[in-house]
CSV table of C-alpha atoms in Angstrom, one decimal:
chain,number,residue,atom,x,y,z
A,10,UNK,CA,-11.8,17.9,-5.1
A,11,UNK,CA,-9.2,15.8,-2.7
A,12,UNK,CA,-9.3,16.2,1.0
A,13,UNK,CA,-6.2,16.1,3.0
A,14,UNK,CA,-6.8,15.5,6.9
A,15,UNK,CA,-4.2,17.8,8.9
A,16,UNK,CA,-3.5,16.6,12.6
A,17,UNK,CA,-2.1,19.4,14.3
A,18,UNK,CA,-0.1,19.5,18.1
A,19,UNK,CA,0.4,22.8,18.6
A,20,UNK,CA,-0.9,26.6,17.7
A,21,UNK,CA,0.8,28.3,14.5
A,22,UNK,CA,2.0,25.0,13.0
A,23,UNK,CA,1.3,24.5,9.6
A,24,UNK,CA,2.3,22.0,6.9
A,25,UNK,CA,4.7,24.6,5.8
A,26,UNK,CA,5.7,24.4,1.8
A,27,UNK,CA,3.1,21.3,1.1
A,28,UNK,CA,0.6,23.8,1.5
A,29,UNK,CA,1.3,25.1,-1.9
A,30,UNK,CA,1.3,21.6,-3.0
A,31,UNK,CA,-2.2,20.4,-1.8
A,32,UNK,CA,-3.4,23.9,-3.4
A,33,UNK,CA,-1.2,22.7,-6.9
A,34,UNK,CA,-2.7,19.3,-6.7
A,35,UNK,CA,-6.5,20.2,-5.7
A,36,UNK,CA,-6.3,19.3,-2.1
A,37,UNK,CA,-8.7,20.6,0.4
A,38,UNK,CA,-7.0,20.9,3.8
A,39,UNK,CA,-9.1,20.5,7.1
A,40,UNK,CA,-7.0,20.8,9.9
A,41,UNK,CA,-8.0,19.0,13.3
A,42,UNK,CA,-6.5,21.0,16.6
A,43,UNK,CA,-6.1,18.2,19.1
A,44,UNK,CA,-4.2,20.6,21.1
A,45,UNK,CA,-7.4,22.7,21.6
A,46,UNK,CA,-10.2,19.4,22.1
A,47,UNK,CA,-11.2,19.2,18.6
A,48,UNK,CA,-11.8,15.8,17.6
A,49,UNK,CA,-10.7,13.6,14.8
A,50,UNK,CA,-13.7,13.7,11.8
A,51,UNK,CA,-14.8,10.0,10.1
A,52,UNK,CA,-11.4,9.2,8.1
A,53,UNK,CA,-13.4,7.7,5.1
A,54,UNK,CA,-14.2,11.4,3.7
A,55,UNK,CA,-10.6,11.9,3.4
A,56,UNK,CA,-8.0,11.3,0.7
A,57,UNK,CA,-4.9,12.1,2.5
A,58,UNK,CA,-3.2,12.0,6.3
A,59,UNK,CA,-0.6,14.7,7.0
A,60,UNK,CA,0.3,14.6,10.3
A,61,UNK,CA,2.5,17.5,12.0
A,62,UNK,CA,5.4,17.6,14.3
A,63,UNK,CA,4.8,19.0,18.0
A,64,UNK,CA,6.5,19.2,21.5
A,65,UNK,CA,4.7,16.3,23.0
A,66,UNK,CA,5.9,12.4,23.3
A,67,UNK,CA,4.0,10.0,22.0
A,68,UNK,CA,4.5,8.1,25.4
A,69,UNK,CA,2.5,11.3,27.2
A,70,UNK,CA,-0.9,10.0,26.6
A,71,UNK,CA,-2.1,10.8,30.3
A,72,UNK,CA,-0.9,14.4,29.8
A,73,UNK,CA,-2.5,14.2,26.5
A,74,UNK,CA,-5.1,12.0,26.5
A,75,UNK,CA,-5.8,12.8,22.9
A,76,UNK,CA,-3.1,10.7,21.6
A,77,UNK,CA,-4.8,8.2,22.1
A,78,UNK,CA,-7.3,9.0,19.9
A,79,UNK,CA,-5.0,10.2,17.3
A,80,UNK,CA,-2.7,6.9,17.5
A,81,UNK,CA,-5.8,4.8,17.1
A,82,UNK,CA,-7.0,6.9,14.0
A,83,UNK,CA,-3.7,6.5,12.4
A,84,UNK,CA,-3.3,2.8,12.7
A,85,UNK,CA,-6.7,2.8,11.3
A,86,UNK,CA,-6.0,4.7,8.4
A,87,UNK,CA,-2.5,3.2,7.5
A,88,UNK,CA,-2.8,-0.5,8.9
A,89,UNK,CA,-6.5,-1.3,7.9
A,90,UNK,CA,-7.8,1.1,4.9
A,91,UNK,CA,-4.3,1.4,3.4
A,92,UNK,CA,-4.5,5.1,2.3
A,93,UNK,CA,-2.3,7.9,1.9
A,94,UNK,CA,-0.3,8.9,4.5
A,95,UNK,CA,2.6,11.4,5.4
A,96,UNK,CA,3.9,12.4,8.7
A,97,UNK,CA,7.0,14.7,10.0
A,98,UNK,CA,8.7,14.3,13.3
A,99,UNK,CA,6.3,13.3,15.7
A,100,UNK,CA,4.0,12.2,12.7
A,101,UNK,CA,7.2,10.2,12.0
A,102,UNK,CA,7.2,9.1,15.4
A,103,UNK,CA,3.5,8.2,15.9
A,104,UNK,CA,3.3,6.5,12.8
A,105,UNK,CA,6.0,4.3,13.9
A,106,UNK,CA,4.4,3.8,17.4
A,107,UNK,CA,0.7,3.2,16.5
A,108,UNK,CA,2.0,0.3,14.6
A,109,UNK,CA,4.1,-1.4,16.8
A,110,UNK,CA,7.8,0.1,17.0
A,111,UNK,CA,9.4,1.6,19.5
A,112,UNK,CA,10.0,5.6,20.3
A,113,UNK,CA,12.2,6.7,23.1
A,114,UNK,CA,14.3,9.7,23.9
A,115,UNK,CA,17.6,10.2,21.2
A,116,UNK,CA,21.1,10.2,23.4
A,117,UNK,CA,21.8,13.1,21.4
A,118,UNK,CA,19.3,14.5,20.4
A,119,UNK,CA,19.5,16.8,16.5
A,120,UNK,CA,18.3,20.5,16.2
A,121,UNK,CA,19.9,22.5,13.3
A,122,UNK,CA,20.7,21.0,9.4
A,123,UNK,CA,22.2,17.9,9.6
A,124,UNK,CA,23.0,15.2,6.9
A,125,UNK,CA,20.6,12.1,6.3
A,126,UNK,CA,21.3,9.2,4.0
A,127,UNK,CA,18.8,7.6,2.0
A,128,UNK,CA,20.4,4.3,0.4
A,129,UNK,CA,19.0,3.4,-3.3
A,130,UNK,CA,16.1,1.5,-3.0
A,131,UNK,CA,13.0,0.3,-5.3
A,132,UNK,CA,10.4,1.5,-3.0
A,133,UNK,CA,8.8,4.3,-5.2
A,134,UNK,CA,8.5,6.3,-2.1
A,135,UNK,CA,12.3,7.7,-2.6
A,136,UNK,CA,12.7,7.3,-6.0
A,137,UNK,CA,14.8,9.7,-8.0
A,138,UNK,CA,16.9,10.5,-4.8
A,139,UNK,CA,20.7,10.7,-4.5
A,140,UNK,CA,22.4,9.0,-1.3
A,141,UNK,CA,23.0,12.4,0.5
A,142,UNK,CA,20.8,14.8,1.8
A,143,UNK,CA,20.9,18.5,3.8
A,144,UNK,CA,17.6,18.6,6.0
A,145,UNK,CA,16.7,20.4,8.9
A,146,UNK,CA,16.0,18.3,12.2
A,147,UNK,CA,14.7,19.6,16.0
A,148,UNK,CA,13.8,16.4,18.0
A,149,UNK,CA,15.2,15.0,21.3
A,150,UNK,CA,13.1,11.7,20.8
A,151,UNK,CA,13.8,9.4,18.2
A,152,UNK,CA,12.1,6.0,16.7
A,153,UNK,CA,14.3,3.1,17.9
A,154,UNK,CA,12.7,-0.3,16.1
A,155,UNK,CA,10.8,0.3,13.6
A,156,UNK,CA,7.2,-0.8,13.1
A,157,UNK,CA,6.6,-5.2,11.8
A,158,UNK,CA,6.5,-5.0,8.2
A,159,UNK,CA,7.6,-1.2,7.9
A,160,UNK,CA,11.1,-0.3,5.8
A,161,UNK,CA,13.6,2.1,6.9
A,162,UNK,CA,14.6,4.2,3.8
A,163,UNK,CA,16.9,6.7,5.3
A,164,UNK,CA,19.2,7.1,8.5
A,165,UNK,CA,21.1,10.0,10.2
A,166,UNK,CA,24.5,9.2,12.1
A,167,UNK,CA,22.7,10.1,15.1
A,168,UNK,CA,19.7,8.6,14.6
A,169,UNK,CA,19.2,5.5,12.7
A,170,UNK,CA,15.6,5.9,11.3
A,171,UNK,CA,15.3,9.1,9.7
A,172,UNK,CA,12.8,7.7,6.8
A,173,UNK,CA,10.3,5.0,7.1
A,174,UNK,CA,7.8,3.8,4.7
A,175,UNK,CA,4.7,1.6,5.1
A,176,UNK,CA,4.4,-0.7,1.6
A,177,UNK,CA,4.2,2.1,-1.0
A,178,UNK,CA,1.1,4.2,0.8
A,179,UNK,CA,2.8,5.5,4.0
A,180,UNK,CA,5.7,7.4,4.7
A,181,UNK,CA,7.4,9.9,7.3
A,182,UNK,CA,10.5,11.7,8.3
A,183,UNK,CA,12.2,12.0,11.5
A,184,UNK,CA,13.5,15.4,10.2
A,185,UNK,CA,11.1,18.1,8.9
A,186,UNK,CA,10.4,17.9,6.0
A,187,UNK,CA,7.6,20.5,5.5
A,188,UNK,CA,10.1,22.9,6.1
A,189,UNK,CA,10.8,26.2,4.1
A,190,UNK,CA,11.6,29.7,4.5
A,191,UNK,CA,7.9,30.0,5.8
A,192,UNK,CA,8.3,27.5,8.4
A,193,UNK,CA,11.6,29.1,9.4
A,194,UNK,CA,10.0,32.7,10.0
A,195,UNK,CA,7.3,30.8,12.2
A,196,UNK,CA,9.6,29.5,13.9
A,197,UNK,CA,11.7,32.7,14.4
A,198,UNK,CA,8.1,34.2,15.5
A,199,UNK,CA,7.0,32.0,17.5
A,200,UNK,CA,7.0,32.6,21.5
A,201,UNK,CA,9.9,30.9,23.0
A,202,UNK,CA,11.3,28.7,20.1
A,203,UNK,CA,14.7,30.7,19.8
A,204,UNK,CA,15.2,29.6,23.8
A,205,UNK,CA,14.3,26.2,23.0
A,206,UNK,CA,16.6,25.9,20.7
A,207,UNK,CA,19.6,27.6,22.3
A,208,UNK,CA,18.7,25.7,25.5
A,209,UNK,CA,19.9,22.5,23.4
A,210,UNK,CA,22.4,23.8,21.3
A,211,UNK,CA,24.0,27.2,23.1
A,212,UNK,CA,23.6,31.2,23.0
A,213,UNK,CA,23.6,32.4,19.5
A,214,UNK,CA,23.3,29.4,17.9
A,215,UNK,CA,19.8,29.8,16.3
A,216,UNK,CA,21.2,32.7,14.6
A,217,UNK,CA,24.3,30.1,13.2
A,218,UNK,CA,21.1,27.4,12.0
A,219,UNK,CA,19.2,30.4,10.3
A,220,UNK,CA,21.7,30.6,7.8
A,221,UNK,CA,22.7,27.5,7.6
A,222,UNK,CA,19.4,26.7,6.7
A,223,UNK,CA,18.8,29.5,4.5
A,224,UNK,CA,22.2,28.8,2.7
A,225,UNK,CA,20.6,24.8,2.1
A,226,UNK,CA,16.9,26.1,1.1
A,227,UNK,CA,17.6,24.8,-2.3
A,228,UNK,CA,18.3,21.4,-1.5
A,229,UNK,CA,16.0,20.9,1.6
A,230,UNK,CA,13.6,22.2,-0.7
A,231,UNK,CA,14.0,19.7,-3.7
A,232,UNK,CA,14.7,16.6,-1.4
A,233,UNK,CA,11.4,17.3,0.5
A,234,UNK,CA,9.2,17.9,-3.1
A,235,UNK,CA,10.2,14.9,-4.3
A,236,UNK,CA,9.4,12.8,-0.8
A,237,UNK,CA,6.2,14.4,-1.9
A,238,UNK,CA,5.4,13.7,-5.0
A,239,UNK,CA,6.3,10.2,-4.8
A,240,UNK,CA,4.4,9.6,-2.3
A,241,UNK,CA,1.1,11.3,-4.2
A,242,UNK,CA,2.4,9.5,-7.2
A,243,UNK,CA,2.6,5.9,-6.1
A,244,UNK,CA,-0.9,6.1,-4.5
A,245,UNK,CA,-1.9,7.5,-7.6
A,246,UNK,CA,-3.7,10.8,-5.9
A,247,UNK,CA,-1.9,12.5,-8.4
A,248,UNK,CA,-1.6,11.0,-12.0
């Protein structure tokens, strides 16, 4: 059996969908809860990184000293042992930072389904993908120069570096990616989401994303699959 290492930020946060692709392609998740203290295991028993989104800033290591830790284990995996890696939002951001680029806060800011653009490209990591693509963002921080040696394989009109891939074994989304109909019902359960959202984007308005969202499931769902399976694919975990 294949082991896929889950870094977690917060309670109730899950790899979402890919959850029913580890279980479809043999994958035994162990998920690490740096929020709670638990520490990162030894990386070499592990086939696979999938690293989650969160409401911290990779900039808040003194508020979180744990990032730290996590940074270091991801450069690690993706800079010296080459392996399999996937991350969403701040995965996508702390990807991008433990190797050298540049995160800061967006001007704007996206929460809601927005359009990205993913320009054709021989990277295997986004093969088989049209240009244009409904996904589902919620981040206020952004990554603003890429990582040295790292490719930007999709943008956003609001922020420029929505897809980034390390050679053909790392890759990450600014936008969620992991996101289905169960993600959206944690979400909608979740303690004080709704007012985080609103708080951004006005009174009523989660309602307005919940269908929107619901109305794009197909699409999200088929763009984010095939991020997947490429990436499985071209480090040949799956064959």
């Amino acid at each position: 059996m294949k082991s896929v290492l889950i870094l977690q930020h917060v309670d109730r946060d899950s790899p979402g969908k890919y959850l029913e692709s580890f279980a479809r392609d043999g994958f035994v998740p162990t998920t690490v809860r740096l929020w709670a203290g638990e520490e990162v295991p030894h990386l070499a028993s592990h086939d696979l990184m999938f690293v989650l989104g969160g409401p911290q800033d990779v900039w808040e290591e003194d508020k979180y000293p744990w990032l730290r830790m996590e940074k270091q284990a991801i450069k690690e995996w993706v800079a010296e042992r080459a392996k399999p890696y996937f991350g969403v939002c701040l995965g996508h951001q702390l990807l991008a930072d433990s190797l050298g680029g540049k995160v800061g806060l967006s001007d704007v800011g996206e929460h809601g389904v927005f359009n990205i653009n993913i320009p054709h490209n021989p990277n295997p990591l986004v093969a088989g993908l049209s240009e244009c693509h409904k996904v589902v963002q919620w981040h206020t921080a952004e990554v603003s120069d890429a990582p040295p040696g790292a490719q930007v394989l999709g943008s956003s009109e609001v922020s420029p570096i929505q897809v980034l891939a390390v050679g053909e074994h790392a890759l990450s989304t600014q936008f969620h990616s992991e996101c289905g109909a169960q993600s959206l019902m944690a979400w909608t359960q979740t303690p004080g989401y709704i007012d985080l959202f609103e708080a951004h984007k006005g009174k009523g308005s989660y309602k307005k994303f919940l269908r929107q969202a619901y109305s794009a499931m197909s699409e999200i769902n088929t763009t984010s699959e095939r991020l997947y399976d490429n990436l499985v694919s071209a480090t040949k975990l799956v064959v």
